[in-house]
Tab-separated table of C-alpha atoms in Angstrom:
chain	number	residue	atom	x	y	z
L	265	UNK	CA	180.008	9.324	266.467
L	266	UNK	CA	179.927	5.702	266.961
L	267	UNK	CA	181.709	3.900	269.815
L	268	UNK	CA	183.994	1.532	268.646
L	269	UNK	CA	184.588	-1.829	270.621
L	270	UNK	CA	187.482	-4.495	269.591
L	271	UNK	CA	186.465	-8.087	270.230
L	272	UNK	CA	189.793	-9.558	270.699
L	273	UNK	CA	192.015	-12.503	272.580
L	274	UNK	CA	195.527	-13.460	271.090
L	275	UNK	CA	194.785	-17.127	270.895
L	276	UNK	CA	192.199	-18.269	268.405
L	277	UNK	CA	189.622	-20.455	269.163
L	278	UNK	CA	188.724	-18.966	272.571
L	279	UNK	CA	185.067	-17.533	271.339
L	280	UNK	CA	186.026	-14.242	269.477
L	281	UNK	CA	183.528	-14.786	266.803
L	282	UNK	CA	180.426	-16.476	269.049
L	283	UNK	CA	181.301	-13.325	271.462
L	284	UNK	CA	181.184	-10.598	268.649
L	285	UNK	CA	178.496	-11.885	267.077
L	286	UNK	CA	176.636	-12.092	270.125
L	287	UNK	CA	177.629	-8.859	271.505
L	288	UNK	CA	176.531	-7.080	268.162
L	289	UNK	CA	172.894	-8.540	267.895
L	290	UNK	CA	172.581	-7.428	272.196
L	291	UNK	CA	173.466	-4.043	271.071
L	292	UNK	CA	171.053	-4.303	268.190
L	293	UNK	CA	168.400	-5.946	269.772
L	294	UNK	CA	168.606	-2.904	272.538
L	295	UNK	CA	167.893	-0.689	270.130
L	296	UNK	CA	171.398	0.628	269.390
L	297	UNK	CA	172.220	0.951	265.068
L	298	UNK	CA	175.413	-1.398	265.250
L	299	UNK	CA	177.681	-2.708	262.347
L	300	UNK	CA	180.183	-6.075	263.130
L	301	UNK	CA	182.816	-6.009	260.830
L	302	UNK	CA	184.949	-9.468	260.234
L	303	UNK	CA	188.614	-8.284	260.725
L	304	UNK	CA	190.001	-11.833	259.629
L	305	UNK	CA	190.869	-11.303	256.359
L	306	UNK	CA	191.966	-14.655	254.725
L	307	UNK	CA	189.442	-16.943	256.988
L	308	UNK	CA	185.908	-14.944	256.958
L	309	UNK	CA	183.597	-16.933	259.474
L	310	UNK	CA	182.054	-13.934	261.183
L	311	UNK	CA	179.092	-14.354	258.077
L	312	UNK	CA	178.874	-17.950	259.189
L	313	UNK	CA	177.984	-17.389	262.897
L	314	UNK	CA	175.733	-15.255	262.003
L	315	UNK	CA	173.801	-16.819	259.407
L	316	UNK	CA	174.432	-14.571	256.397
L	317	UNK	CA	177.075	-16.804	254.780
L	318	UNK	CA	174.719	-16.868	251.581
L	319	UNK	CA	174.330	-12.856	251.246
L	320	UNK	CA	177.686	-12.023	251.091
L	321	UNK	CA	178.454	-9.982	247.661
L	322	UNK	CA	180.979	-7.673	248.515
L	323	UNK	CA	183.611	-7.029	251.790
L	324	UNK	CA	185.680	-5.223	253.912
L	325	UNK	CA	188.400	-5.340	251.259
L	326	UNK	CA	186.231	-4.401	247.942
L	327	UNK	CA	185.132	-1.486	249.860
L	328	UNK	CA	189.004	-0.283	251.020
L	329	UNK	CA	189.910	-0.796	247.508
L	330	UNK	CA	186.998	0.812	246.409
L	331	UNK	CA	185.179	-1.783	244.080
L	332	UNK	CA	181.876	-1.546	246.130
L	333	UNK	CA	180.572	1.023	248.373
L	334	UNK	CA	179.952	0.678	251.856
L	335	UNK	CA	175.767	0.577	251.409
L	336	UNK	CA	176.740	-2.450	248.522
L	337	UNK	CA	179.000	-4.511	251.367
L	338	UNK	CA	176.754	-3.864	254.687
L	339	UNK	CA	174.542	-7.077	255.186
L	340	UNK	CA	171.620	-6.462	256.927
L	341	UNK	CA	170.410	-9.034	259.160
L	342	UNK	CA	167.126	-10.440	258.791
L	343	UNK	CA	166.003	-10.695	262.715
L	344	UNK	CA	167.389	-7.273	263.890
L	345	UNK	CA	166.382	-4.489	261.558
L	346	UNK	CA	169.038	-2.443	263.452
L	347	UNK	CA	172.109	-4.877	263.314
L	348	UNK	CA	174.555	-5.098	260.243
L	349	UNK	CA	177.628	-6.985	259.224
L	350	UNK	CA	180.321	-6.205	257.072
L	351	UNK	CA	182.444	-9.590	255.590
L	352	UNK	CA	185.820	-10.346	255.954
L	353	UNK	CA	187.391	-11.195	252.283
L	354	UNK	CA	188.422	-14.412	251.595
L	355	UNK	CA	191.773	-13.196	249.817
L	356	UNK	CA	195.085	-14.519	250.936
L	357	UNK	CA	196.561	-11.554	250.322
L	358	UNK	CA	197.938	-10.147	253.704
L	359	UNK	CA	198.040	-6.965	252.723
L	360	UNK	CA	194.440	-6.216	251.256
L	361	UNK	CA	193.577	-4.584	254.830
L	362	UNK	CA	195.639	-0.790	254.680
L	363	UNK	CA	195.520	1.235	257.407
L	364	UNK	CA	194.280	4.265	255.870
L	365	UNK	CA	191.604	2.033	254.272
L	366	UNK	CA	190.658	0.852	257.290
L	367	UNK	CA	190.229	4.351	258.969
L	368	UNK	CA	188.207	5.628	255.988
L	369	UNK	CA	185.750	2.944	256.775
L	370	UNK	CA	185.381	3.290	260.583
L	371	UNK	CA	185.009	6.869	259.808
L	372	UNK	CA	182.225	6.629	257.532
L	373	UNK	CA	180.591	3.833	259.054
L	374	UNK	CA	180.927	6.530	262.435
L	375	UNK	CA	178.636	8.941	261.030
L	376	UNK	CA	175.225	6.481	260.463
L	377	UNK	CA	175.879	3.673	263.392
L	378	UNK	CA	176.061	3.713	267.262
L	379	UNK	CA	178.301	0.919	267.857
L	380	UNK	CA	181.070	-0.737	265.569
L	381	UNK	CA	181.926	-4.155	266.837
L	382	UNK	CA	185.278	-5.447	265.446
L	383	UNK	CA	185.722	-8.988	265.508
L	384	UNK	CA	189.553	-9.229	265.473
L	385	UNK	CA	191.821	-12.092	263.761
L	386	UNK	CA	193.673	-14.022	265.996
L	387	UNK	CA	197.716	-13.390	266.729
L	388	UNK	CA	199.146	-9.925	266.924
L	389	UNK	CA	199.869	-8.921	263.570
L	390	UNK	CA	198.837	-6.868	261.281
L	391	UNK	CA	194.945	-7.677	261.268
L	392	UNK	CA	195.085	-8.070	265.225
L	393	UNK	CA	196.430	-4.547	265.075
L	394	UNK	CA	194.099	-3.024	262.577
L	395	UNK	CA	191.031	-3.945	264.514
L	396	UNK	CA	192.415	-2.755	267.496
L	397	UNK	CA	193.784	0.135	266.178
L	398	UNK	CA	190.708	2.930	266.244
L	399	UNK	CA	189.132	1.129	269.232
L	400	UNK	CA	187.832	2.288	272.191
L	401	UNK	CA	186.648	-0.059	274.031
L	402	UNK	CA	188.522	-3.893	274.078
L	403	UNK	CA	186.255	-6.957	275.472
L	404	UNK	CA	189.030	-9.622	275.883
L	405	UNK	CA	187.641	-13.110	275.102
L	406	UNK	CA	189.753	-15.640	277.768
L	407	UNK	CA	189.480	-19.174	278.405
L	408	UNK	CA	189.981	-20.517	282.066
L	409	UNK	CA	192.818	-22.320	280.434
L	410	UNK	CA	196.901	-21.143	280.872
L	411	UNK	CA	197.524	-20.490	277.340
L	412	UNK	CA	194.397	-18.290	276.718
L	413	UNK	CA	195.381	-16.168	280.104
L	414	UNK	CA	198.826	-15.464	278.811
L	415	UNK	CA	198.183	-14.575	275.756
L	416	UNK	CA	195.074	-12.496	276.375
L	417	UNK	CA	197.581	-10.371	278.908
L	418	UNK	CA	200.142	-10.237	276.183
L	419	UNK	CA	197.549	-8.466	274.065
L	420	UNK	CA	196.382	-6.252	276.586
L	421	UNK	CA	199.754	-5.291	276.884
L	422	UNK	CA	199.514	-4.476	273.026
L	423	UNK	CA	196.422	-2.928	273.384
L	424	UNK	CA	198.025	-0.113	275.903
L	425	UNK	CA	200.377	1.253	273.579
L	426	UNK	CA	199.647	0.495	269.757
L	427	UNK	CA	196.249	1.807	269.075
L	428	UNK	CA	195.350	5.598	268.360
L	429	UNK	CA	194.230	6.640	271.670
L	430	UNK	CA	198.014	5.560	273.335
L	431	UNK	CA	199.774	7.140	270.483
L	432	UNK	CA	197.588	10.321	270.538
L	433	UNK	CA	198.050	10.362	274.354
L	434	UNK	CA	194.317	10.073	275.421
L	435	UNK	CA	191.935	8.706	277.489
L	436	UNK	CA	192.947	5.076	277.358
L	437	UNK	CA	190.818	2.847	275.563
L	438	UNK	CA	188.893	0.797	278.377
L	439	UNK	CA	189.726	-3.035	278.837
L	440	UNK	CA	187.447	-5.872	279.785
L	441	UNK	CA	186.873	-9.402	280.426
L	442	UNK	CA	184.503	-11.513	279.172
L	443	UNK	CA	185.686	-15.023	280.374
L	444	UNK	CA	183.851	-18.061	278.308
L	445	UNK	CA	183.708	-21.546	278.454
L	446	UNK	CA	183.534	-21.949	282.153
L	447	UNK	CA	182.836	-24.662	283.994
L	448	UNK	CA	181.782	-24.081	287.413
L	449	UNK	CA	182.090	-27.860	288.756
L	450	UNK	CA	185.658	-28.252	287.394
L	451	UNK	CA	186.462	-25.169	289.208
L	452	UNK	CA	185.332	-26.277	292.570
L	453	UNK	CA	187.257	-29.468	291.898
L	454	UNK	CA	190.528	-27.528	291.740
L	455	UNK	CA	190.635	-28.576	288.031
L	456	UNK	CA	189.985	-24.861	286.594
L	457	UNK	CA	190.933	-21.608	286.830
L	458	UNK	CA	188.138	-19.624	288.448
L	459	UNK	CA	187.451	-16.295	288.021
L	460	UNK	CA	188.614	-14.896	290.805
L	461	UNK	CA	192.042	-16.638	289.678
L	462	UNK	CA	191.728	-14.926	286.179
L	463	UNK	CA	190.680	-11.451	287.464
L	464	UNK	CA	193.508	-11.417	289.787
L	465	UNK	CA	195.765	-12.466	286.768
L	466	UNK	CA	194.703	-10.363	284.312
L	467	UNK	CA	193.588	-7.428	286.479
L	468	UNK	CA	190.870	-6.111	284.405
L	469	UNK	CA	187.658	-5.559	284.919
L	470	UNK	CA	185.251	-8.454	284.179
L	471	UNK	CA	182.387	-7.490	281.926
L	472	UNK	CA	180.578	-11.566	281.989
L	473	UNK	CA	181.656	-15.154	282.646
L	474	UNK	CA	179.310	-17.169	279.833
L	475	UNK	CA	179.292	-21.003	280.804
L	476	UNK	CA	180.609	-24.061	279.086
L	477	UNK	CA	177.420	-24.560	277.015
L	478	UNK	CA	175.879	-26.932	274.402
L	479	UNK	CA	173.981	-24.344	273.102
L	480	UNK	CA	176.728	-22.413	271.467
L	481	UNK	CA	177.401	-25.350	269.418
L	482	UNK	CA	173.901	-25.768	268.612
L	483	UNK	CA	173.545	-21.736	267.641
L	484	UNK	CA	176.731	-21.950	265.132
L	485	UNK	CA	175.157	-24.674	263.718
L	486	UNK	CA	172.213	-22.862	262.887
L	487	UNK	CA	173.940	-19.605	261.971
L	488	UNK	CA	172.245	-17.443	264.945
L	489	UNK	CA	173.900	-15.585	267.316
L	490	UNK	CA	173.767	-17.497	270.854
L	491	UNK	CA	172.509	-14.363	272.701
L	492	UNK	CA	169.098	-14.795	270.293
L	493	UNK	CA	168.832	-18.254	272.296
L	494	UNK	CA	167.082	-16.513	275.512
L	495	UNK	CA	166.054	-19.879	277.185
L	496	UNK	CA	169.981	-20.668	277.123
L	497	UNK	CA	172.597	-20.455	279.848
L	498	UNK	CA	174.937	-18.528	277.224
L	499	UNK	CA	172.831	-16.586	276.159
L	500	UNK	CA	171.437	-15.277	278.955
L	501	UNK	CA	175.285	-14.337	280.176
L	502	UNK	CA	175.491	-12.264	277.153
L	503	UNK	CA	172.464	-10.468	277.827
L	504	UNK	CA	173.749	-9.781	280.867
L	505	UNK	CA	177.731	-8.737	279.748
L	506	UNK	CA	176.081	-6.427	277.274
L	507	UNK	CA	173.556	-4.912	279.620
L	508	UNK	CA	176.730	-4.269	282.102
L	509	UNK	CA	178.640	-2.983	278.828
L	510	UNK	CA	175.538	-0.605	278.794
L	511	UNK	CA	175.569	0.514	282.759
L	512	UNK	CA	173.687	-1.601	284.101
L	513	UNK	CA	174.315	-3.667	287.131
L	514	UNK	CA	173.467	-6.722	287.112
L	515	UNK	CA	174.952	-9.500	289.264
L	516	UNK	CA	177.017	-12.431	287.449
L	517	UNK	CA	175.203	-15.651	287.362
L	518	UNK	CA	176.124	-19.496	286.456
L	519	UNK	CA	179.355	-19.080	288.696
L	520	UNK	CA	178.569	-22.344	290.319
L	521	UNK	CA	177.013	-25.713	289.476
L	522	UNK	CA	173.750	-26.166	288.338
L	523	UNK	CA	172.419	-28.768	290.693
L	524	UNK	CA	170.608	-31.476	289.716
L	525	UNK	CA	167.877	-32.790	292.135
L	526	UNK	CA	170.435	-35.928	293.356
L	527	UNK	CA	173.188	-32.834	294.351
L	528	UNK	CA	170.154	-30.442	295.702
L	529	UNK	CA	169.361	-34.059	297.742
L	530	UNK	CA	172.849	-34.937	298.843
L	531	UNK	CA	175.014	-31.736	299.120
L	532	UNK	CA	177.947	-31.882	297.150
Z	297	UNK	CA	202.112	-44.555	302.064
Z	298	UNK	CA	200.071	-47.042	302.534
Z	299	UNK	CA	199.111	-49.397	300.313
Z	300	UNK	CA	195.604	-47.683	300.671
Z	301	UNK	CA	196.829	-44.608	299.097
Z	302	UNK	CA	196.884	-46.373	295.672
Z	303	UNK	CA	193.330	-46.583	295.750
Z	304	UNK	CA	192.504	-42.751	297.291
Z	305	UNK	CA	191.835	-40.190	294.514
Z	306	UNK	CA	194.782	-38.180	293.386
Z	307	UNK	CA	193.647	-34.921	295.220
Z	308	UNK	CA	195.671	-32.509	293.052
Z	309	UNK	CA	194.640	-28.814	292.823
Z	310	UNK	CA	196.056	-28.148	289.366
Z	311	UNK	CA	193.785	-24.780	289.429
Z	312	UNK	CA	196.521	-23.475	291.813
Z	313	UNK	CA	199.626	-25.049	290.045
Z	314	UNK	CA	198.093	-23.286	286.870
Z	315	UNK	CA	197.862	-20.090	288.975
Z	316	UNK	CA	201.002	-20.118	290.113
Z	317	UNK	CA	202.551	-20.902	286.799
Z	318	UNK	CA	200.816	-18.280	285.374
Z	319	UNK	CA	201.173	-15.258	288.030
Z	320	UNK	CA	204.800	-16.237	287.486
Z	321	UNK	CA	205.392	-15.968	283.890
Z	322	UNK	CA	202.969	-13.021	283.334
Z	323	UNK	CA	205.290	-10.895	285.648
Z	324	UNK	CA	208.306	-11.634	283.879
Z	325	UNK	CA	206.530	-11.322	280.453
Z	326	UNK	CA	204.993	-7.886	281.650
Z	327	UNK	CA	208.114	-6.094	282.713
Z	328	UNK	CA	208.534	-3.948	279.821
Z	329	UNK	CA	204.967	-2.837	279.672
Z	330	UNK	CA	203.949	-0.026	281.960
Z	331	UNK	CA	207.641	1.648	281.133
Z	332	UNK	CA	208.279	4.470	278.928
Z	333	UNK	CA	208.054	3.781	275.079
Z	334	UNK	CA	211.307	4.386	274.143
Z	335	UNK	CA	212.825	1.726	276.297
Z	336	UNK	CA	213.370	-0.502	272.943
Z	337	UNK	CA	214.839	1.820	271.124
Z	338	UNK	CA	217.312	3.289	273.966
Z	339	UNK	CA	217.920	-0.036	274.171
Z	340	UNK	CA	219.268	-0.233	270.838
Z	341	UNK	CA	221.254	2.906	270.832
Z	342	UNK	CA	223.237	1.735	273.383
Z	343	UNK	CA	224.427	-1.105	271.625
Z	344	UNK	CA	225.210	1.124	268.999
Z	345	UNK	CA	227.462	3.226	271.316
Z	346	UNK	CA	228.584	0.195	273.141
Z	347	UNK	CA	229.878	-1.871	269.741
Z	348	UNK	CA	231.390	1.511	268.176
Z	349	UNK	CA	234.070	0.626	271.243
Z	350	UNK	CA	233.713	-3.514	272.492
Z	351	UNK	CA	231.855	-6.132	269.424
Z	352	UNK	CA	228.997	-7.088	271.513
Z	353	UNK	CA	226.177	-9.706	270.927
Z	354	UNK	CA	222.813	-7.749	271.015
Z	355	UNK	CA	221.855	-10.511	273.564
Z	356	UNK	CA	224.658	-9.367	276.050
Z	357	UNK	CA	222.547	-6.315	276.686
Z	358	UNK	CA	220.173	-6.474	279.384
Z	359	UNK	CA	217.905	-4.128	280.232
Z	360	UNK	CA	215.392	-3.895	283.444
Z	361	UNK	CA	213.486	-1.297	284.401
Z	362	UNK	CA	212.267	-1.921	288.288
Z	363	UNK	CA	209.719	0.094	290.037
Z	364	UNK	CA	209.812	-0.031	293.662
Z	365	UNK	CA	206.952	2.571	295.291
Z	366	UNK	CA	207.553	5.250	293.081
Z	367	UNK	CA	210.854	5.072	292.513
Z	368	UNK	CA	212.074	3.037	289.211
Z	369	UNK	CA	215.315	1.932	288.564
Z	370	UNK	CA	217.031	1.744	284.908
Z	371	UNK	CA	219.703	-1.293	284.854
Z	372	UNK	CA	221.653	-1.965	282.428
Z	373	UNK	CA	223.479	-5.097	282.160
Z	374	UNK	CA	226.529	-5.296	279.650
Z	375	UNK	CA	228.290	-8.563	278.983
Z	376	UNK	CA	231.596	-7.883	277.787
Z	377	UNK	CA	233.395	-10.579	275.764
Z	378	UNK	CA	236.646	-11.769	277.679
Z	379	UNK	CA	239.268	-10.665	275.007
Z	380	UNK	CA	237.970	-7.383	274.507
Z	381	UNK	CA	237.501	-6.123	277.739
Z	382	UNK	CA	240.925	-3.772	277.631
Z	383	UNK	CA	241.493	-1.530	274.861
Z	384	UNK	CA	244.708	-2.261	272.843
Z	385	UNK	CA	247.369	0.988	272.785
């Protein structure tokens, strides 16, 4: 049985897609059979991020509606023999993703993988809700930024009662933080939200802070995950937020300023 | 103030103000969660009951549910339109 972990936020454009991406190829790379599936039907980018943009035959939806089979639609990446994706479709209609589709796929995709990584649309409708639905795990993507912090607790709020372990009264599915974009010297100017300000907020455990970083940029550009970037700041958080998602402990770095050798000279 | 002032940085900690804002409006926003599932729809039943006897506005109904320790409180908060209030014989 594969674990299945929704990759999710509320508002868009907060990292779901760098974070799922990234969190996938971790698993992968330690060794762990994992699938990411693109739950943003409509606006596929997941393929993008992670460089297979130009392999995409079939998706998500051909395999629901049963035009392709599931071996036909899984990509496999060319760096991690263990790591696959499955495309969103680029339909518009809203309704291609069915609930019972979508739990015939999880299922199957169950029996051969370890992990299932869901990278959900944003909002909280129907898509939102679909990747959520069968998941048991949640890593909630959040910006030190107002509108990200709401919205990510509006969704956890979601997240308690409309997926299949709170209707079938089990073990609730477990919640965590992964706060990106963070920028350590704004926060000791009083300009940000620090984490300490967003656990308290949110209060959820915090699986990684990841770093306001160029490289993420640079990694979408090139279509490879950022975690694959090991000499990067943002990478190396991911390593470490998937390690933790794995039991390990490992202490959170890049939680204050990098200093340069004039601020190592005069203090701040 | 001094006419120095105009020159000092503004030394605003809008971290805080955000946090503030935000432990605010997250509370209020969160109320429902946490309580039993079939808040909404006992919710709506009662309006049902209620407008089979007064027409009421669906947004004259408030509902809280409070939890103090572990106690909770149910209120329920009906706005009854002026005319209405008595019934006619």
């Amino acid at each position: 049985m594969a674990r299945i972990i929704v990759v999710t936020s509320g508002k868009g454009g907060v990292g779901k897609t760098t974070t799922s991406a990234s969190f996938a190829a971790g698993l992968a790379k330690a060794g762990h059979k994992t699938v990411v599936i693109d739950f943003d039907v409509g606006l596929r980018n997941l393929d993008l991020i992670m460089g297979c943009e130009r392999r995409v035959v079939y998706d998500f939806v051909n395999v629901i509606n049963g035009d392709a089979n599931l071996n036909q639609a899984l990509i496999k990446d060319k760096r991690i023999d263990t790591l696959y994706v499955l495309p969103a479709s680029q339909t518009r209609d809203k309704d291609a993703l069915t609930q019972e589709g979508v739990r015939q796929v999880l299922e199957e995709l169950s029996k051969s993988f370890d992990y299932i990584v869901c990278d959900s649309p944003a909002g909280i409708e129907r898509g939102a809700l679909l990747a959520a639905y069968h998941a048991d795990d949640a890593i909630i993507v959040t910006n030190p930024e107002v509108s990200s912090v709401r919205d990510s607790d509006r969704i956890i709020g979601i997240l308690s009662s409309k997926t299949r372990r709170a209707e079938r009264n089990e073990e609730p599915i477990t919640v965590k933080l992964l706060l990106a974009r963070y920028a350590p010297a704004r926060v000791q100017k009083g300009e940000m939200l620090s984490v300490e300000d967003v656990c308290e907020i949110l209060a959820i455990d915090l699986l990684g802070v990841v770093p306001e970083s160029k490289s993420v940029l640079s990694a979408s550009n090139a279509g490879i995950p950022v975690i694959l970037d090991a000499d990067s700041d943002a990478g190396q958080a991911y390593e470490d937020a998937v390690a933790r998602f794995l039991g390990e402990d490992r202490p959170h770095r890049f939680l204050s300023e990098k200093k340069g050798l004039l601020g190592r000279l005069f203090g701040s | 103030m001094s006419f120095l002032n105009y020159f000092r940085p503004q030394n605003k900690n809008t971290a805080q103000v955000a946090k503030e804002r935000l432990q605010i409006i997250v509370t209020h926003e969160r109320s429902p969660r946490g309580g039993p599932d079939y808040l909404p729809l006992l919710k709506e039943e009662l309006l049902l009951v209620i407008r089979k006897y007064v027409q009421v506005d669906p947004g004259a109904v408030r509902m809280q549910l409070d939890r103090d320790g572990d106690r909770a409180v149910l209120e329920l908060n009906v706005t009854l339109p002026e005319r209405e209030t008595g019934r006619e014989d």
